[in-house]
């Protein structure tokens, strides 16, 4: 116990310097413990520092709050009178802090979210947007469809605040990986490859011409999707150049080229003149939420990331590829993404 200050009494107040909330918390702890050592331990502070803070509080208040002796610590009458007021002040400070935290997390205004093709209809996208809206009812979400060729520029140019895209993306774009799924081959109806046993292999595509996508910003991305060059170093033969997904599907249906698409294309892009075949031996493609570092601290974008992580943590991010209907054998199941060094899927 601290017996250095004698009996509490009237002191000279240090006016202009109000008691801090921290000092009031220490006073409340000491009023409950009536023991400097135990109160200091409870508040995770050394006993000398605790004693100095209580002395400073008494000086600021201009009264003695405690009677100290070598045997005991007791509240003075003034200390007992101020105890409920001090407790109310600390509780008010706690309410203020919580209100400030709520305001800091409050998101309003508009969030522009980009997507390519039917990515907005994917189960993980729907779950994340539902989570975001439930958490941020005052923020309007504007969904913006993007072309294959312009998806990167839409993000880097500020046309959208964040986007649901597929990897790989250029350096400097931040991503949160959501789900992965296998690829399928998009072919015109009647293509001889459809008569071969499935799944096909990459070598079965041989000298086939692939539909190309315009734009240098997506060159690496489309080379990844088309496996260009092939493992033996052979370059892919590209044919018609398109900017959008519907143009790509039309080019395939008209026999101008073929394409590799995510397995979900079977359900999402059924078109007259198109057929899909399984292909083995290719790594899965990964869907991700993407944003720029400069936008990452915006409340709306940060809230969207938080909603996505909440969905992933809760295991509510469904498989990317819908279940196949009908023959041809089931496509390999889509899986959640596990990052290097993680024991569990994304959280």
mmCIF file of C-alpha atoms in Angstrom:
data_model
loop_
_atom_site.group_PDB
_atom_site.id
_atom_site.type_symbol
_atom_site.label_atom_id
_atom_site.label_comp_id
_atom_site.label_asym_id
_atom_site.label_seq_id
_atom_site.Cartn_x
_atom_site.Cartn_y
_atom_site.Cartn_z
ATOM 1 C CA UNK A 1 0.000 0.000 0.000
ATOM 2 C CA UNK A 2 1.050 3.575 -0.539
ATOM 3 C CA UNK A 3 1.268 5.461 2.756
ATOM 4 C CA UNK A 4 3.348 8.409 1.605
ATOM 5 C CA UNK A 5 0.579 10.982 1.310
ATOM 6 C CA UNK A 6 -0.935 10.897 4.801
ATOM 7 C CA UNK A 7 -4.615 11.568 5.361
ATOM 8 C CA UNK A 8 -6.706 12.984 2.563
ATOM 9 C CA UNK A 9 -7.692 16.611 2.905
ATOM 10 C CA UNK A 10 -8.290 19.773 0.952
ATOM 11 C CA UNK A 11 -5.680 20.406 -1.689
ATOM 12 C CA UNK A 12 -4.865 23.167 -4.133
ATOM 13 C CA UNK A 13 -6.583 22.345 -7.418
ATOM 14 C CA UNK A 14 -4.639 22.543 -10.654
ATOM 15 C CA UNK A 15 -7.450 24.281 -12.522
ATOM 16 C CA UNK A 16 -7.466 24.208 -16.303
ATOM 17 C CA UNK A 17 -6.362 20.625 -16.375
ATOM 18 C CA UNK A 18 -9.387 18.307 -16.254
ATOM 19 C CA UNK A 19 -9.086 14.756 -14.980
ATOM 20 C CA UNK A 20 -8.438 12.267 -17.741
ATOM 21 C CA UNK A 21 -10.752 9.330 -18.328
ATOM 22 C CA UNK A 22 -7.769 7.067 -17.657
ATOM 23 C CA UNK A 23 -7.280 8.602 -14.203
ATOM 24 C CA UNK A 24 -10.968 8.161 -13.426
ATOM 25 C CA UNK A 25 -10.753 4.487 -14.449
ATOM 26 C CA UNK A 26 -7.823 4.029 -12.069
ATOM 27 C CA UNK A 27 -9.769 5.724 -9.284
ATOM 28 C CA UNK A 28 -12.751 3.399 -9.836
ATOM 29 C CA UNK A 29 -10.495 0.344 -9.751
ATOM 30 C CA UNK A 30 -8.861 1.526 -6.526
ATOM 31 C CA UNK A 31 -12.256 2.268 -4.976
ATOM 32 C CA UNK A 32 -13.206 -1.367 -5.592
ATOM 33 C CA UNK A 33 -9.912 -2.990 -4.585
ATOM 34 C CA UNK A 34 -8.901 -0.569 -1.780
ATOM 35 C CA UNK A 35 -5.351 -1.789 -2.403
ATOM 36 C CA UNK A 36 -2.825 -0.013 -4.612
ATOM 37 C CA UNK A 37 -0.951 -3.162 -5.608
ATOM 38 C CA UNK A 38 -4.061 -5.132 -6.551
ATOM 39 C CA UNK A 39 -5.630 -2.196 -8.371
ATOM 40 C CA UNK A 40 -2.414 -1.554 -10.314
ATOM 41 C CA UNK A 41 -2.197 -5.215 -11.329
ATOM 42 C CA UNK A 42 -5.828 -5.210 -12.424
ATOM 43 C CA UNK A 43 -5.214 -2.142 -14.610
ATOM 44 C CA UNK A 44 -1.940 -3.522 -16.030
ATOM 45 C CA UNK A 45 0.161 -0.654 -14.715
ATOM 46 C CA UNK A 46 3.065 -0.543 -12.258
ATOM 47 C CA UNK A 47 2.221 0.420 -8.690
ATOM 48 C CA UNK A 48 4.453 3.557 -8.661
ATOM 49 C CA UNK A 49 2.870 4.806 -11.896
ATOM 50 C CA UNK A 50 -0.579 4.013 -10.495
ATOM 51 C CA UNK A 51 0.140 6.015 -7.346
ATOM 52 C CA UNK A 52 1.395 8.994 -9.350
ATOM 53 C CA UNK A 53 -1.783 9.046 -11.432
ATOM 54 C CA UNK A 54 -4.016 8.975 -8.333
ATOM 55 C CA UNK A 55 -1.993 11.797 -6.755
ATOM 56 C CA UNK A 56 -2.273 13.800 -9.987
ATOM 57 C CA UNK A 57 -6.037 13.200 -10.010
ATOM 58 C CA UNK A 58 -6.363 14.508 -6.447
ATOM 59 C CA UNK A 59 -4.298 17.560 -7.356
ATOM 60 C CA UNK A 60 -6.500 18.275 -10.353
ATOM 61 C CA UNK A 61 -9.674 17.852 -8.299
ATOM 62 C CA UNK A 62 -8.330 19.936 -5.379
ATOM 63 C CA UNK A 63 -9.514 17.370 -2.805
ATOM 64 C CA UNK A 64 -8.259 14.215 -1.185
ATOM 65 C CA UNK A 65 -10.040 11.165 -2.508
ATOM 66 C CA UNK A 66 -8.369 8.540 -0.330
ATOM 67 C CA UNK A 67 -7.110 8.060 3.178
ATOM 68 C CA UNK A 68 -3.838 6.150 3.048
ATOM 69 C CA UNK A 69 -1.935 4.415 5.793
ATOM 70 C CA UNK A 70 0.553 1.575 5.954
ATOM 71 C CA UNK A 71 -2.320 -0.795 6.736
ATOM 72 C CA UNK A 72 -5.277 0.285 4.684
ATOM 73 C CA UNK A 73 -6.741 2.491 1.953
ATOM 74 C CA UNK A 74 -10.183 4.040 2.369
ATOM 75 C CA UNK A 75 -12.212 6.548 0.445
ATOM 76 C CA UNK A 76 -12.571 9.958 2.009
ATOM 77 C CA UNK A 77 -16.102 11.375 2.316
ATOM 78 C CA UNK A 78 -15.288 13.495 -0.737
ATOM 79 C CA UNK A 79 -14.090 10.425 -2.592
ATOM 80 C CA UNK A 80 -17.282 8.526 -1.777
ATOM 81 C CA UNK A 81 -19.357 11.514 -2.932
ATOM 82 C CA UNK A 82 -17.515 11.744 -6.251
ATOM 83 C CA UNK A 83 -17.476 7.985 -6.918
ATOM 84 C CA UNK A 84 -20.874 7.803 -8.722
ATOM 85 C CA UNK A 85 -20.040 10.944 -10.718
ATOM 86 C CA UNK A 86 -16.701 9.451 -11.778
ATOM 87 C CA UNK A 87 -18.422 6.203 -12.759
ATOM 88 C CA UNK A 88 -20.983 8.117 -14.837
ATOM 89 C CA UNK A 89 -18.190 10.086 -16.565
ATOM 90 C CA UNK A 90 -16.351 6.874 -17.517
ATOM 91 C CA UNK A 91 -19.559 5.280 -18.772
ATOM 92 C CA UNK A 92 -20.302 8.397 -20.837
ATOM 93 C CA UNK A 93 -16.803 8.247 -22.326
ATOM 94 C CA UNK A 94 -17.361 4.592 -23.238
ATOM 95 C CA UNK A 95 -20.641 5.450 -24.945
ATOM 96 C CA UNK A 96 -18.930 8.257 -26.840
ATOM 97 C CA UNK A 97 -16.178 5.919 -28.038
ATOM 98 C CA UNK A 98 -18.677 3.302 -29.201
ATOM 99 C CA UNK A 99 -20.736 5.942 -31.011
ATOM 100 C CA UNK A 100 -17.598 7.212 -32.737
ATOM 101 C CA UNK A 101 -16.701 3.672 -33.807
ATOM 102 C CA UNK A 102 -20.159 3.191 -35.276
ATOM 103 C CA UNK A 103 -19.866 6.449 -37.192
ATOM 104 C CA UNK A 104 -16.423 5.452 -38.456
ATOM 105 C CA UNK A 105 -17.881 2.216 -39.806
ATOM 106 C CA UNK A 106 -20.991 3.866 -41.243
ATOM 107 C CA UNK A 107 -20.998 3.744 -45.017
ATOM 108 C CA UNK A 108 -23.279 5.872 -47.156
ATOM 109 C CA UNK A 109 -23.260 7.244 -50.681
ATOM 110 C CA UNK A 110 -22.668 4.999 -53.683
ATOM 111 C CA UNK A 111 -20.389 2.040 -54.390
ATOM 112 C CA UNK A 112 -19.685 1.214 -58.050
ATOM 113 C CA UNK A 113 -18.859 -2.471 -58.536
ATOM 114 C CA UNK A 114 -17.695 -3.824 -61.887
ATOM 115 C CA UNK A 115 -18.146 -7.311 -63.285
ATOM 116 C CA UNK A 116 -17.547 -9.171 -66.550
ATOM 117 C CA UNK A 117 -20.235 -11.257 -68.205
ATOM 118 C CA UNK A 118 -22.397 -13.140 -65.742
ATOM 119 C CA UNK A 119 -19.968 -12.733 -62.841
ATOM 120 C CA UNK A 120 -22.629 -10.711 -61.011
ATOM 121 C CA UNK A 121 -24.847 -13.805 -61.005
ATOM 122 C CA UNK A 122 -22.255 -16.094 -59.412
ATOM 123 C CA UNK A 123 -23.207 -17.429 -55.966
ATOM 124 C CA UNK A 124 -20.191 -15.913 -54.206
ATOM 125 C CA UNK A 125 -20.891 -12.493 -55.737
ATOM 126 C CA UNK A 126 -24.525 -12.628 -54.661
ATOM 127 C CA UNK A 127 -23.658 -13.663 -51.099
ATOM 128 C CA UNK A 128 -21.059 -10.914 -50.738
ATOM 129 C CA UNK A 129 -23.369 -8.210 -52.081
ATOM 130 C CA UNK A 130 -26.173 -9.402 -49.799
ATOM 131 C CA UNK A 131 -23.817 -9.260 -46.813
ATOM 132 C CA UNK A 132 -22.626 -5.794 -47.802
ATOM 133 C CA UNK A 133 -26.151 -4.433 -48.176
ATOM 134 C CA UNK A 134 -27.249 -5.885 -44.834
ATOM 135 C CA UNK A 135 -24.306 -4.197 -43.128
ATOM 136 C CA UNK A 136 -24.551 -0.906 -45.022
ATOM 137 C CA UNK A 137 -28.193 -0.172 -45.864
ATOM 138 C CA UNK A 138 -27.452 3.506 -46.566
ATOM 139 C CA UNK A 139 -24.933 2.775 -49.317
ATOM 140 C CA UNK A 140 -26.323 2.307 -52.841
ATOM 141 C CA UNK A 141 -24.580 -0.349 -54.936
ATOM 142 C CA UNK A 142 -24.304 0.315 -58.659
ATOM 143 C CA UNK A 143 -23.369 -2.774 -60.695
ATOM 144 C CA UNK A 144 -21.409 -1.928 -63.862
ATOM 145 C CA UNK A 145 -20.922 -4.452 -66.662
ATOM 146 C CA UNK A 146 -17.397 -4.408 -68.131
ATOM 147 C CA UNK A 147 -15.977 -5.589 -71.450
ATOM 148 C CA UNK A 148 -13.272 -8.235 -71.526
ATOM 149 C CA UNK A 149 -10.905 -5.762 -73.160
ATOM 150 C CA UNK A 150 -11.693 -2.843 -70.853
ATOM 151 C CA UNK A 151 -11.957 -4.474 -67.443
ATOM 152 C CA UNK A 152 -8.523 -3.338 -66.230
ATOM 153 C CA UNK A 153 -8.934 0.235 -67.504
ATOM 154 C CA UNK A 154 -12.338 0.485 -65.835
ATOM 155 C CA UNK A 155 -10.704 -0.245 -62.488
ATOM 156 C CA UNK A 156 -7.490 1.750 -62.915
ATOM 157 C CA UNK A 157 -9.328 4.654 -64.545
ATOM 158 C CA UNK A 158 -11.827 5.034 -61.708
ATOM 159 C CA UNK A 159 -14.938 4.012 -63.633
ATOM 160 C CA UNK A 160 -15.597 1.489 -60.839
ATOM 161 C CA UNK A 161 -14.476 1.400 -57.198
ATOM 162 C CA UNK A 162 -14.010 -2.385 -57.078
ATOM 163 C CA UNK A 163 -14.736 -5.316 -59.364
ATOM 164 C CA UNK A 164 -15.399 -9.049 -59.424
ATOM 165 C CA UNK A 165 -12.824 -10.312 -61.927
ATOM 166 C CA UNK A 166 -10.720 -13.362 -62.721
ATOM 167 C CA UNK A 167 -6.975 -13.588 -62.146
ATOM 168 C CA UNK A 168 -4.303 -12.836 -63.201
ATOM 169 C CA UNK A 169 -4.455 -9.054 -62.958
ATOM 170 C CA UNK A 170 -1.670 -6.478 -63.442
ATOM 171 C CA UNK A 171 0.701 -5.647 -60.608
ATOM 172 C CA UNK A 172 -0.615 -2.892 -58.389
ATOM 173 C CA UNK A 173 -4.188 -4.168 -58.257
ATOM 174 C CA UNK A 174 -5.117 -5.629 -54.870
ATOM 175 C CA UNK A 175 -7.219 -8.780 -54.799
ATOM 176 C CA UNK A 176 -9.080 -11.028 -52.393
ATOM 177 C CA UNK A 177 -9.383 -14.499 -53.875
ATOM 178 C CA UNK A 178 -12.892 -15.932 -53.637
ATOM 179 C CA UNK A 179 -13.243 -19.243 -55.487
ATOM 180 C CA UNK A 180 -11.603 -21.387 -58.137
ATOM 181 C CA UNK A 181 -13.028 -23.633 -60.828
ATOM 182 C CA UNK A 182 -11.804 -25.694 -63.782
ATOM 183 C CA UNK A 183 -11.869 -24.565 -67.394
ATOM 184 C CA UNK A 184 -13.932 -25.992 -70.243
ATOM 185 C CA UNK A 185 -13.510 -25.735 -74.006
ATOM 186 C CA UNK A 186 -16.133 -23.663 -75.823
ATOM 187 C CA UNK A 187 -16.716 -25.161 -79.283
ATOM 188 C CA UNK A 188 -19.163 -24.750 -82.148
ATOM 189 C CA UNK A 189 -21.897 -27.371 -82.321
ATOM 190 C CA UNK A 190 -20.800 -30.217 -84.587
ATOM 191 C CA UNK A 191 -17.094 -29.797 -83.876
ATOM 192 C CA UNK A 192 -15.299 -33.182 -84.215
ATOM 193 C CA UNK A 193 -13.711 -32.682 -80.791
ATOM 194 C CA UNK A 194 -17.140 -33.244 -79.239
ATOM 195 C CA UNK A 195 -17.073 -36.835 -80.566
ATOM 196 C CA UNK A 196 -13.841 -37.644 -78.734
ATOM 197 C CA UNK A 197 -13.825 -39.200 -75.248
ATOM 198 C CA UNK A 198 -13.904 -36.527 -72.557
ATOM 199 C CA UNK A 199 -12.162 -34.943 -70.810
ATOM 200 C CA UNK A 200 -10.032 -33.616 -73.653
ATOM 201 C CA UNK A 201 -6.339 -32.858 -73.239
ATOM 202 C CA UNK A 202 -4.573 -29.665 -74.231
ATOM 203 C CA UNK A 203 -2.789 -31.518 -77.017
ATOM 204 C CA UNK A 204 -6.180 -32.392 -78.532
ATOM 205 C CA UNK A 205 -6.639 -28.727 -79.379
ATOM 206 C CA UNK A 206 -3.620 -28.988 -81.676
ATOM 207 C CA UNK A 207 -3.593 -26.327 -84.323
ATOM 208 C CA UNK A 208 -7.021 -24.950 -83.497
ATOM 209 C CA UNK A 209 -7.492 -21.212 -83.814
ATOM 210 C CA UNK A 210 -8.466 -19.358 -80.627
ATOM 211 C CA UNK A 211 -10.546 -16.221 -80.387
ATOM 212 C CA UNK A 212 -8.366 -13.320 -79.237
ATOM 213 C CA UNK A 213 -9.214 -10.381 -76.932
ATOM 214 C CA UNK A 214 -8.131 -6.848 -77.830
ATOM 215 C CA UNK A 215 -6.031 -4.671 -75.539
ATOM 216 C CA UNK A 216 -2.504 -4.791 -74.144
ATOM 217 C CA UNK A 217 -3.785 -4.455 -70.578
ATOM 218 C CA UNK A 218 -5.370 -7.935 -70.801
ATOM 219 C CA UNK A 219 -2.619 -9.593 -72.857
ATOM 220 C CA UNK A 220 -1.095 -11.493 -69.950
ATOM 221 C CA UNK A 221 -4.574 -12.320 -68.645
ATOM 222 C CA UNK A 222 -5.752 -13.809 -71.955
ATOM 223 C CA UNK A 223 -2.458 -15.674 -72.498
ATOM 224 C CA UNK A 224 -3.065 -17.308 -69.124
ATOM 225 C CA UNK A 225 -6.595 -18.302 -70.101
ATOM 226 C CA UNK A 226 -5.557 -19.713 -73.484
ATOM 227 C CA UNK A 227 -2.324 -21.316 -72.144
ATOM 228 C CA UNK A 228 -0.132 -19.295 -74.500
ATOM 229 C CA UNK A 229 2.512 -20.455 -75.092
ATOM 230 C CA UNK A 230 1.860 -24.161 -74.647
ATOM 231 C CA UNK A 231 4.085 -26.247 -72.363
ATOM 232 C CA UNK A 232 6.230 -27.237 -75.356
ATOM 233 C CA UNK A 233 6.771 -23.571 -76.250
ATOM 234 C CA UNK A 234 4.352 -23.543 -79.174
ATOM 235 C CA UNK A 235 2.470 -20.273 -79.582
ATOM 236 C CA UNK A 236 -1.316 -20.311 -79.733
ATOM 237 C CA UNK A 237 -2.832 -19.441 -83.104
ATOM 238 C CA UNK A 238 -5.203 -16.531 -82.669
ATOM 239 C CA UNK A 239 -7.997 -15.626 -85.025
ATOM 240 C CA UNK A 240 -10.766 -13.054 -84.673
ATOM 241 C CA UNK A 241 -10.239 -10.273 -82.135
ATOM 242 C CA UNK A 242 -13.123 -9.293 -79.850
ATOM 243 C CA UNK A 243 -13.661 -6.863 -76.988
ATOM 244 C CA UNK A 244 -16.659 -8.404 -75.236
ATOM 245 C CA UNK A 245 -17.886 -11.776 -74.076
ATOM 246 C CA UNK A 246 -20.933 -11.915 -76.329
ATOM 247 C CA UNK A 247 -18.728 -11.187 -79.348
ATOM 248 C CA UNK A 248 -16.461 -14.037 -78.278
ATOM 249 C CA UNK A 249 -19.363 -16.474 -77.973
ATOM 250 C CA UNK A 250 -20.699 -15.419 -81.367
ATOM 251 C CA UNK A 251 -17.287 -15.945 -82.987
ATOM 252 C CA UNK A 252 -17.132 -19.466 -81.557
ATOM 253 C CA UNK A 253 -20.693 -20.271 -82.633
ATOM 254 C CA UNK A 254 -19.833 -19.186 -86.177
ATOM 255 C CA UNK A 255 -16.797 -21.463 -86.284
ATOM 256 C CA UNK A 256 -14.211 -18.677 -86.359
ATOM 257 C CA UNK A 257 -12.316 -19.941 -83.332
ATOM 258 C CA UNK A 258 -12.591 -21.699 -79.980
ATOM 259 C CA UNK A 259 -12.051 -20.530 -76.396
ATOM 260 C CA UNK A 260 -11.301 -21.744 -72.897
ATOM 261 C CA UNK A 261 -13.846 -20.476 -70.371
ATOM 262 C CA UNK A 262 -14.677 -21.147 -66.699
ATOM 263 C CA UNK A 263 -16.754 -24.276 -66.109
ATOM 264 C CA UNK A 264 -19.697 -22.117 -65.031
ATOM 265 C CA UNK A 265 -20.047 -21.067 -68.694
ATOM 266 C CA UNK A 266 -22.073 -24.223 -69.319
ATOM 267 C CA UNK A 267 -24.904 -22.844 -67.223
ATOM 268 C CA UNK A 268 -24.316 -19.123 -67.631
ATOM 269 C CA UNK A 269 -23.741 -18.895 -71.383
ATOM 270 C CA UNK A 270 -25.964 -21.395 -73.183
ATOM 271 C CA UNK A 271 -26.161 -20.067 -76.734
ATOM 272 C CA UNK A 272 -27.454 -21.498 -80.018
ATOM 273 C CA UNK A 273 -24.577 -23.074 -81.904
ATOM 274 C CA UNK A 274 -22.353 -23.516 -78.830
ATOM 275 C CA UNK A 275 -21.202 -26.637 -77.011
ATOM 276 C CA UNK A 276 -18.817 -27.246 -74.128
ATOM 277 C CA UNK A 277 -16.304 -30.013 -73.464
ATOM 278 C CA UNK A 278 -14.327 -30.866 -70.335
ATOM 279 C CA UNK A 279 -10.558 -30.545 -70.471
ATOM 280 C CA UNK A 280 -8.062 -32.126 -68.099
ATOM 281 C CA UNK A 281 -4.597 -31.124 -66.960
ATOM 282 C CA UNK A 282 -5.129 -27.378 -66.632
ATOM 283 C CA UNK A 283 -4.865 -25.440 -63.365
ATOM 284 C CA UNK A 284 -8.129 -23.888 -62.165
ATOM 285 C CA UNK A 285 -8.999 -20.270 -62.785
ATOM 286 C CA UNK A 286 -9.591 -18.007 -59.829
ATOM 287 C CA UNK A 287 -12.294 -15.418 -59.210
ATOM 288 C CA UNK A 288 -11.367 -12.461 -57.027
ATOM 289 C CA UNK A 289 -12.570 -9.175 -55.648
ATOM 290 C CA UNK A 290 -10.234 -6.486 -57.024
ATOM 291 C CA UNK A 291 -9.555 -2.859 -56.056
ATOM 292 C CA UNK A 292 -6.803 -0.257 -56.272
ATOM 293 C CA UNK A 293 -4.590 0.493 -53.245
ATOM 294 C CA UNK A 294 -5.656 4.150 -53.421
ATOM 295 C CA UNK A 295 -9.291 3.085 -53.044
ATOM 296 C CA UNK A 296 -8.635 0.442 -50.430
ATOM 297 C CA UNK A 297 -9.099 2.832 -47.503
ATOM 298 C CA UNK A 298 -12.371 4.255 -48.783
ATOM 299 C CA UNK A 299 -15.128 3.282 -46.365
ATOM 300 C CA UNK A 300 -17.273 1.737 -49.078
ATOM 301 C CA UNK A 301 -14.468 -0.390 -50.558
ATOM 302 C CA UNK A 302 -13.197 -1.393 -47.105
ATOM 303 C CA UNK A 303 -16.753 -2.383 -46.149
ATOM 304 C CA UNK A 304 -17.068 -4.502 -49.307
ATOM 305 C CA UNK A 305 -13.839 -6.304 -48.441
ATOM 306 C CA UNK A 306 -15.085 -6.869 -44.892
ATOM 307 C CA UNK A 307 -18.336 -8.318 -46.230
ATOM 308 C CA UNK A 308 -16.394 -10.653 -48.534
ATOM 309 C CA UNK A 309 -14.176 -11.844 -45.694
ATOM 310 C CA UNK A 310 -17.215 -12.407 -43.477
ATOM 311 C CA UNK A 311 -18.803 -14.596 -46.153
ATOM 312 C CA UNK A 312 -15.571 -16.557 -46.573
ATOM 313 C CA UNK A 313 -15.097 -17.006 -42.823
ATOM 314 C CA UNK A 314 -18.655 -18.265 -42.444
ATOM 315 C CA UNK A 315 -18.152 -20.768 -45.259
ATOM 316 C CA UNK A 316 -20.990 -19.138 -47.203
ATOM 317 C CA UNK A 317 -19.004 -18.700 -50.422
ATOM 318 C CA UNK A 318 -20.488 -21.457 -52.640
ATOM 319 C CA UNK A 319 -18.676 -23.290 -55.399
ATOM 320 C CA UNK A 320 -18.017 -21.200 -58.468
ATOM 321 C CA UNK A 321 -19.263 -23.709 -61.015
ATOM 322 C CA UNK A 322 -22.958 -24.707 -60.963
ATOM 323 C CA UNK A 323 -23.784 -28.400 -61.093
ATOM 324 C CA UNK A 324 -23.994 -29.789 -64.620
ATOM 325 C CA UNK A 325 -27.345 -30.903 -65.884
ATOM 326 C CA UNK A 326 -27.416 -33.865 -68.207
ATOM 327 C CA UNK A 327 -24.832 -36.230 -69.666
ATOM 328 C CA UNK A 328 -21.208 -35.857 -70.554
ATOM 329 C CA UNK A 329 -19.939 -36.570 -67.049
ATOM 330 C CA UNK A 330 -19.704 -34.099 -64.229
ATOM 331 C CA UNK A 331 -17.105 -31.371 -64.452
ATOM 332 C CA UNK A 332 -14.530 -31.283 -61.638
ATOM 333 C CA UNK A 333 -15.985 -29.499 -58.640
ATOM 334 C CA UNK A 334 -14.968 -25.931 -58.032
ATOM 335 C CA UNK A 335 -13.029 -25.392 -54.850
ATOM 336 C CA UNK A 336 -12.352 -22.656 -52.366
ATOM 337 C CA UNK A 337 -8.944 -21.007 -52.730
ATOM 338 C CA UNK A 338 -6.215 -21.669 -50.193
ATOM 339 C CA UNK A 339 -3.388 -19.148 -50.192
ATOM 340 C CA UNK A 340 0.248 -20.168 -49.585
ATOM 341 C CA UNK A 341 0.962 -20.536 -45.896
ATOM 342 C CA UNK A 342 -2.713 -20.613 -44.857
ATOM 343 C CA UNK A 343 -4.137 -23.519 -42.914
ATOM 344 C CA UNK A 344 -7.698 -22.654 -43.768
ATOM 345 C CA UNK A 345 -9.400 -21.164 -46.812
ATOM 346 C CA UNK A 346 -9.430 -17.403 -47.073
ATOM 347 C CA UNK A 347 -10.559 -15.479 -44.019
#
